[in-house]
mmCIF file of C-alpha atoms in Angstrom:
data_model
loop_
_atom_site.group_PDB
_atom_site.id
_atom_site.type_symbol
_atom_site.label_atom_id
_atom_site.label_comp_id
_atom_site.label_asym_id
_atom_site.label_seq_id
_atom_site.Cartn_x
_atom_site.Cartn_y
_atom_site.Cartn_z
ATOM 1 C CA UNK N 119 28.248 -26.761 -12.267
ATOM 2 C CA UNK N 120 24.706 -27.087 -11.041
ATOM 3 C CA UNK N 121 22.877 -23.796 -10.537
ATOM 4 C CA UNK N 122 19.567 -21.997 -10.646
ATOM 5 C CA UNK N 123 19.012 -18.407 -11.735
ATOM 6 C CA UNK N 124 16.034 -16.235 -10.932
ATOM 7 C CA UNK N 125 16.756 -13.089 -12.923
ATOM 8 C CA UNK N 126 14.155 -10.896 -11.226
ATOM 9 C CA UNK N 127 14.466 -9.963 -7.566
ATOM 10 C CA UNK N 128 11.035 -8.337 -7.637
ATOM 11 C CA UNK N 129 7.912 -8.825 -9.735
ATOM 12 C CA UNK N 130 4.870 -6.606 -9.447
ATOM 13 C CA UNK N 131 1.555 -7.512 -11.041
ATOM 14 C CA UNK N 132 -1.980 -6.188 -10.778
ATOM 15 C CA UNK N 133 -4.607 -8.379 -9.209
ATOM 16 C CA UNK N 134 -6.413 -10.404 -11.839
ATOM 17 C CA UNK N 135 -3.574 -10.204 -14.337
ATOM 18 C CA UNK N 136 -1.473 -13.204 -15.314
ATOM 19 C CA UNK N 137 1.834 -13.582 -13.537
ATOM 20 C CA UNK N 138 5.139 -15.150 -14.499
ATOM 21 C CA UNK N 139 8.154 -15.744 -12.278
ATOM 22 C CA UNK N 140 11.217 -16.755 -14.261
ATOM 23 C CA UNK N 141 13.720 -19.497 -13.568
ATOM 24 C CA UNK N 142 16.579 -20.974 -15.569
ATOM 25 C CA UNK N 143 18.758 -23.847 -14.505
ATOM 26 C CA UNK N 144 22.004 -25.610 -15.240
ATOM 27 C CA UNK N 145 22.463 -29.268 -14.364
ATOM 28 C CA UNK N 146 24.553 -32.009 -15.865
ATOM 29 C CA UNK N 147 21.968 -34.769 -15.704
ATOM 30 C CA UNK N 148 18.197 -34.839 -16.077
ATOM 31 C CA UNK N 149 16.755 -31.966 -14.062
ATOM 32 C CA UNK N 150 14.320 -32.459 -11.235
ATOM 33 C CA UNK N 151 12.747 -29.023 -10.870
ATOM 34 C CA UNK N 152 10.723 -27.492 -8.060
ATOM 35 C CA UNK N 153 8.981 -24.306 -7.038
ATOM 36 C CA UNK N 154 8.546 -23.224 -3.440
ATOM 37 C CA UNK N 155 6.722 -20.303 -1.863
ATOM 38 C CA UNK N 156 7.612 -18.573 1.393
ATOM 39 C CA UNK N 157 5.177 -16.365 3.236
ATOM 40 C CA UNK N 158 6.497 -13.955 5.875
ATOM 41 C CA UNK N 159 7.839 -15.670 8.981
ATOM 42 C CA UNK N 160 7.133 -19.105 7.553
ATOM 43 C CA UNK N 161 9.123 -21.989 6.120
ATOM 44 C CA UNK N 162 9.321 -22.747 2.425
ATOM 45 C CA UNK N 163 6.259 -24.537 1.123
ATOM 46 C CA UNK N 164 6.332 -26.916 -1.841
ATOM 47 C CA UNK N 165 4.232 -25.730 -4.810
ATOM 48 C CA UNK N 166 4.960 -28.041 -7.731
ATOM 49 C CA UNK N 167 7.594 -30.137 -9.435
ATOM 50 C CA UNK N 168 8.709 -31.450 -12.794
ATOM 51 C CA UNK N 169 10.332 -34.867 -12.855
ATOM 52 C CA UNK N 170 9.339 -36.279 -16.219
ATOM 53 C CA UNK N 171 6.409 -36.344 -18.593
ATOM 54 C CA UNK N 172 4.195 -33.442 -19.633
ATOM 55 C CA UNK N 173 6.135 -30.178 -19.831
ATOM 56 C CA UNK N 174 3.281 -28.246 -18.213
ATOM 57 C CA UNK N 175 2.863 -29.161 -14.581
ATOM 58 C CA UNK N 176 0.128 -27.978 -12.267
ATOM 59 C CA UNK N 177 0.490 -27.378 -8.577
ATOM 60 C CA UNK N 178 -1.098 -25.852 -5.532
ATOM 61 C CA UNK N 179 -3.167 -22.644 -5.439
ATOM 62 C CA UNK N 180 -3.680 -22.543 -9.216
ATOM 63 C CA UNK N 181 -0.006 -22.267 -10.070
ATOM 64 C CA UNK N 182 1.570 -24.042 -12.993
ATOM 65 C CA UNK N 183 5.021 -24.187 -14.520
ATOM 66 C CA UNK N 184 6.350 -24.961 -17.948
ATOM 67 C CA UNK N 185 9.496 -26.992 -18.440
ATOM 68 C CA UNK N 186 11.442 -25.966 -21.542
ATOM 69 C CA UNK N 187 14.451 -28.172 -22.121
ATOM 70 C CA UNK N 188 15.906 -26.210 -25.023
ATOM 71 C CA UNK N 189 15.829 -22.966 -23.052
ATOM 72 C CA UNK N 190 16.672 -24.698 -19.741
ATOM 73 C CA UNK N 191 13.819 -22.812 -18.139
ATOM 74 C CA UNK N 192 11.072 -23.615 -15.672
ATOM 75 C CA UNK N 193 8.925 -20.495 -15.357
ATOM 76 C CA UNK N 194 6.146 -20.308 -12.784
ATOM 77 C CA UNK N 195 2.813 -19.008 -14.005
ATOM 78 C CA UNK N 196 -0.693 -18.254 -12.865
ATOM 79 C CA UNK N 197 -3.518 -17.042 -15.116
ATOM 80 C CA UNK N 198 -5.024 -14.617 -12.611
ATOM 81 C CA UNK N 199 -3.046 -13.247 -9.680
ATOM 82 C CA UNK N 200 -4.496 -12.798 -6.194
ATOM 83 C CA UNK N 201 -3.307 -10.379 -3.534
ATOM 84 C CA UNK N 202 -2.740 -13.426 -1.324
ATOM 85 C CA UNK N 203 -0.144 -14.687 -3.837
ATOM 86 C CA UNK N 204 2.228 -11.968 -2.642
ATOM 87 C CA UNK N 205 5.203 -13.843 -1.238
ATOM 88 C CA UNK N 206 8.783 -14.917 -1.915
ATOM 89 C CA UNK N 207 9.164 -17.613 -4.573
ATOM 90 C CA UNK N 208 12.117 -19.958 -4.930
ATOM 91 C CA UNK N 209 13.027 -22.183 -7.843
ATOM 92 C CA UNK N 210 15.166 -25.246 -7.132
ATOM 93 C CA UNK N 211 16.818 -28.054 -9.054
ATOM 94 C CA UNK N 212 17.870 -31.432 -7.756
ATOM 95 C CA UNK N 213 20.640 -33.212 -9.570
ATOM 96 C CA UNK N 214 19.814 -36.866 -9.091
ATOM 97 C CA UNK N 215 22.693 -38.027 -11.274
ATOM 98 C CA UNK N 216 25.513 -36.246 -9.521
ATOM 99 C CA UNK N 217 26.543 -34.330 -6.412
ATOM 100 C CA UNK N 218 24.771 -36.639 -4.021
ATOM 101 C CA UNK N 219 21.227 -35.600 -4.921
ATOM 102 C CA UNK N 220 21.700 -32.131 -3.508
ATOM 103 C CA UNK N 221 19.181 -29.328 -4.041
ATOM 104 C CA UNK N 222 20.238 -26.012 -5.575
ATOM 105 C CA UNK N 223 18.024 -23.006 -4.896
ATOM 106 C CA UNK N 224 17.719 -19.713 -6.713
ATOM 107 C CA UNK N 225 17.999 -16.439 -4.850
ATOM 108 C CA UNK N 226 14.258 -15.947 -4.743
ATOM 109 C CA UNK N 227 11.794 -13.569 -6.409
ATOM 110 C CA UNK N 228 9.561 -11.348 -4.342
ATOM 111 C CA UNK N 229 6.103 -11.202 -5.897
ATOM 112 C CA UNK N 230 3.791 -8.337 -5.056
ATOM 113 C CA UNK N 231 0.221 -8.425 -6.324
ATOM 114 C CA UNK N 232 -1.265 -4.945 -6.334
ATOM 115 C CA UNK N 233 -4.981 -4.637 -5.540
ATOM 116 C CA UNK F 108 2.367 -36.980 9.313
ATOM 117 C CA UNK F 109 3.063 -33.834 11.321
ATOM 118 C CA UNK F 110 5.646 -32.594 8.880
ATOM 119 C CA UNK F 111 9.166 -31.528 9.762
ATOM 120 C CA UNK F 112 9.354 -30.438 13.381
ATOM 121 C CA UNK F 113 11.887 -27.932 14.654
ATOM 122 C CA UNK F 114 12.578 -26.693 18.132
ATOM 123 C CA UNK F 115 12.841 -24.197 19.565
ATOM 124 C CA UNK F 116 10.907 -21.811 17.307
ATOM 125 C CA UNK F 117 12.699 -18.825 18.776
ATOM 126 C CA UNK F 118 16.009 -18.611 20.588
ATOM 127 C CA UNK F 119 17.605 -15.539 22.087
ATOM 128 C CA UNK F 120 21.041 -15.978 23.573
ATOM 129 C CA UNK F 121 24.100 -13.986 24.488
ATOM 130 C CA UNK F 122 27.300 -14.032 22.543
ATOM 131 C CA UNK F 123 29.562 -16.871 23.624
ATOM 132 C CA UNK F 124 26.778 -19.209 24.666
ATOM 133 C CA UNK F 125 26.144 -22.611 23.137
ATOM 134 C CA UNK F 126 23.035 -22.982 21.000
ATOM 135 C CA UNK F 127 21.439 -26.277 19.975
ATOM 136 C CA UNK F 128 18.746 -26.451 17.313
ATOM 137 C CA UNK F 129 16.721 -29.611 16.886
ATOM 138 C CA UNK F 130 14.935 -31.238 13.982
ATOM 139 C CA UNK F 131 12.667 -34.232 13.507
ATOM 140 C CA UNK F 132 12.298 -35.124 9.811
ATOM 141 C CA UNK F 133 9.277 -36.678 8.172
ATOM 142 C CA UNK F 134 9.147 -40.380 8.830
ATOM 143 C CA UNK F 135 10.557 -42.401 5.950
ATOM 144 C CA UNK F 136 12.614 -39.577 4.489
ATOM 145 C CA UNK F 137 16.258 -40.508 4.073
ATOM 146 C CA UNK F 138 17.664 -37.040 3.371
ATOM 147 C CA UNK F 139 17.913 -34.209 5.892
ATOM 148 C CA UNK F 140 19.109 -30.701 5.128
ATOM 149 C CA UNK F 141 20.020 -27.719 7.320
ATOM 150 C CA UNK F 142 19.706 -24.223 5.831
ATOM 151 C CA UNK F 143 20.273 -20.708 7.108
ATOM 152 C CA UNK F 144 18.365 -17.697 5.817
ATOM 153 C CA UNK F 145 19.284 -14.053 6.231
ATOM 154 C CA UNK F 146 18.328 -10.915 4.367
ATOM 155 C CA UNK F 147 21.918 -10.337 3.306
ATOM 156 C CA UNK F 148 22.857 -13.842 2.170
ATOM 157 C CA UNK F 149 19.508 -15.396 1.329
ATOM 158 C CA UNK F 150 19.030 -19.143 1.724
ATOM 159 C CA UNK F 151 22.255 -21.054 2.349
ATOM 160 C CA UNK F 152 22.716 -24.820 2.579
ATOM 161 C CA UNK F 153 24.811 -25.628 5.618
ATOM 162 C CA UNK F 154 24.956 -29.432 5.613
ATOM 163 C CA UNK F 155 22.934 -32.422 4.504
ATOM 164 C CA UNK F 156 22.692 -36.053 5.512
ATOM 165 C CA UNK F 157 21.695 -39.222 3.691
ATOM 166 C CA UNK F 158 20.731 -42.196 5.836
ATOM 167 C CA UNK F 159 22.123 -40.350 8.874
ATOM 168 C CA UNK F 160 25.545 -39.857 7.262
ATOM 169 C CA UNK F 161 26.796 -36.329 6.495
ATOM 170 C CA UNK F 162 27.292 -36.015 2.754
ATOM 171 C CA UNK F 163 28.324 -32.408 2.283
ATOM 172 C CA UNK F 164 29.213 -29.979 5.056
ATOM 173 C CA UNK F 165 30.998 -27.455 2.865
ATOM 174 C CA UNK F 166 28.393 -24.852 3.706
ATOM 175 C CA UNK F 167 29.100 -24.910 7.424
ATOM 176 C CA UNK F 168 30.550 -21.444 8.109
ATOM 177 C CA UNK F 169 33.307 -22.452 10.488
ATOM 178 C CA UNK F 170 34.300 -24.846 13.209
ATOM 179 C CA UNK F 171 31.902 -23.251 15.640
ATOM 180 C CA UNK F 172 29.112 -25.043 13.776
ATOM 181 C CA UNK F 173 28.523 -28.768 14.061
ATOM 182 C CA UNK F 174 25.663 -31.061 13.107
ATOM 183 C CA UNK F 175 24.768 -34.597 14.039
ATOM 184 C CA UNK F 176 22.146 -37.114 13.073
ATOM 185 C CA UNK F 177 22.276 -39.956 15.602
ATOM 186 C CA UNK F 178 19.247 -41.695 14.117
ATOM 187 C CA UNK F 179 16.721 -41.394 11.319
ATOM 188 C CA UNK F 180 14.297 -39.319 13.366
ATOM 189 C CA UNK F 181 16.512 -36.686 14.957
ATOM 190 C CA UNK F 182 19.186 -34.170 14.058
ATOM 191 C CA UNK F 183 20.879 -31.301 15.852
ATOM 192 C CA UNK F 184 22.743 -28.224 14.730
ATOM 193 C CA UNK F 185 25.024 -26.782 17.368
ATOM 194 C CA UNK F 186 26.786 -23.439 17.496
ATOM 195 C CA UNK F 187 29.515 -23.050 20.085
ATOM 196 C CA UNK F 188 30.366 -20.314 20.852
ATOM 197 C CA UNK F 189 27.623 -18.235 19.270
ATOM 198 C CA UNK F 190 28.270 -14.796 17.772
ATOM 199 C CA UNK F 191 25.906 -11.963 16.768
ATOM 200 C CA UNK F 192 26.547 -12.691 13.067
ATOM 201 C CA UNK F 193 24.961 -16.115 13.568
ATOM 202 C CA UNK F 194 21.590 -14.425 13.990
ATOM 203 C CA UNK F 195 19.348 -15.860 11.290
ATOM 204 C CA UNK F 196 16.459 -18.216 10.658
ATOM 205 C CA UNK F 197 17.613 -21.812 10.541
ATOM 206 C CA UNK F 198 15.517 -24.285 8.569
ATOM 207 C CA UNK F 199 15.556 -28.029 8.569
ATOM 208 C CA UNK F 200 14.146 -29.897 5.569
ATOM 209 C CA UNK F 201 13.748 -33.533 4.661
ATOM 210 C CA UNK F 202 13.113 -35.453 1.464
ATOM 211 C CA UNK F 203 12.999 -38.903 -0.002
ATOM 212 C CA UNK F 204 15.663 -40.084 -2.423
ATOM 213 C CA UNK F 205 13.095 -41.944 -4.471
ATOM 214 C CA UNK F 206 9.432 -41.477 -5.129
ATOM 215 C CA UNK F 207 8.430 -37.932 -4.357
ATOM 216 C CA UNK F 208 11.833 -36.199 -4.405
ATOM 217 C CA UNK F 209 10.724 -32.789 -3.145
ATOM 218 C CA UNK F 210 11.905 -31.258 0.117
ATOM 219 C CA UNK F 211 9.612 -30.412 2.967
ATOM 220 C CA UNK F 212 10.691 -27.605 5.250
ATOM 221 C CA UNK F 213 10.135 -27.105 8.924
ATOM 222 C CA UNK F 214 8.859 -23.813 10.325
ATOM 223 C CA UNK F 215 12.364 -22.653 11.195
ATOM 224 C CA UNK F 216 14.161 -21.500 14.315
ATOM 225 C CA UNK F 217 14.714 -17.765 14.593
ATOM 226 C CA UNK F 218 18.030 -17.290 16.390
ATOM 227 C CA UNK F 219 19.040 -13.961 17.861
ATOM 228 C CA UNK F 220 22.492 -13.636 19.399
ATOM 229 C CA UNK F 221 23.021 -10.447 21.391
#
């Protein structure tokens, strides 16, 4: 079955420190992987995606993510966290081979960057 | 493009009333998704369409919920009759099946049923 797991409900990091938000996935075909960010009272906003190619993908606001096929992971990273990065982050996978191209979202990780 | 447009942004209604939420997807996108978000249940997929045809409505809570997509530029989600437990933020999202693949979300409709 297709699924996404975000093992941490909450991540706290000091401003200026590197941050990592974890995501693992399960999909029968080739994974199309995405990260979204949600600020309070806003819709989800697309950050970055992995479809094919280089395992390290770069996205908006200095975020990047590393696709690891053997560990079925797609962790979100940023070298230096900003207070403004505090938000809710969702990982998602799209199974283009099966299940009608549906998206599967994780439960979200709340990131707090401490000044 | 203006992005995904949803209306209304806020809706307050009394229990038993009919509620209609509206969505205009991004032009050229052939997939449209309806989600519901609450603190208790997180983000839930309700239904999605491909080329205006419903593909999977297994997430629709019960028969009080219905969704239509009469054309490529418009979709509605209707709740009749509404109940207090329907209070949530409802998001519409659209995506392309080829090319870019990612979803783009609308700003959401915050529904409060009293």
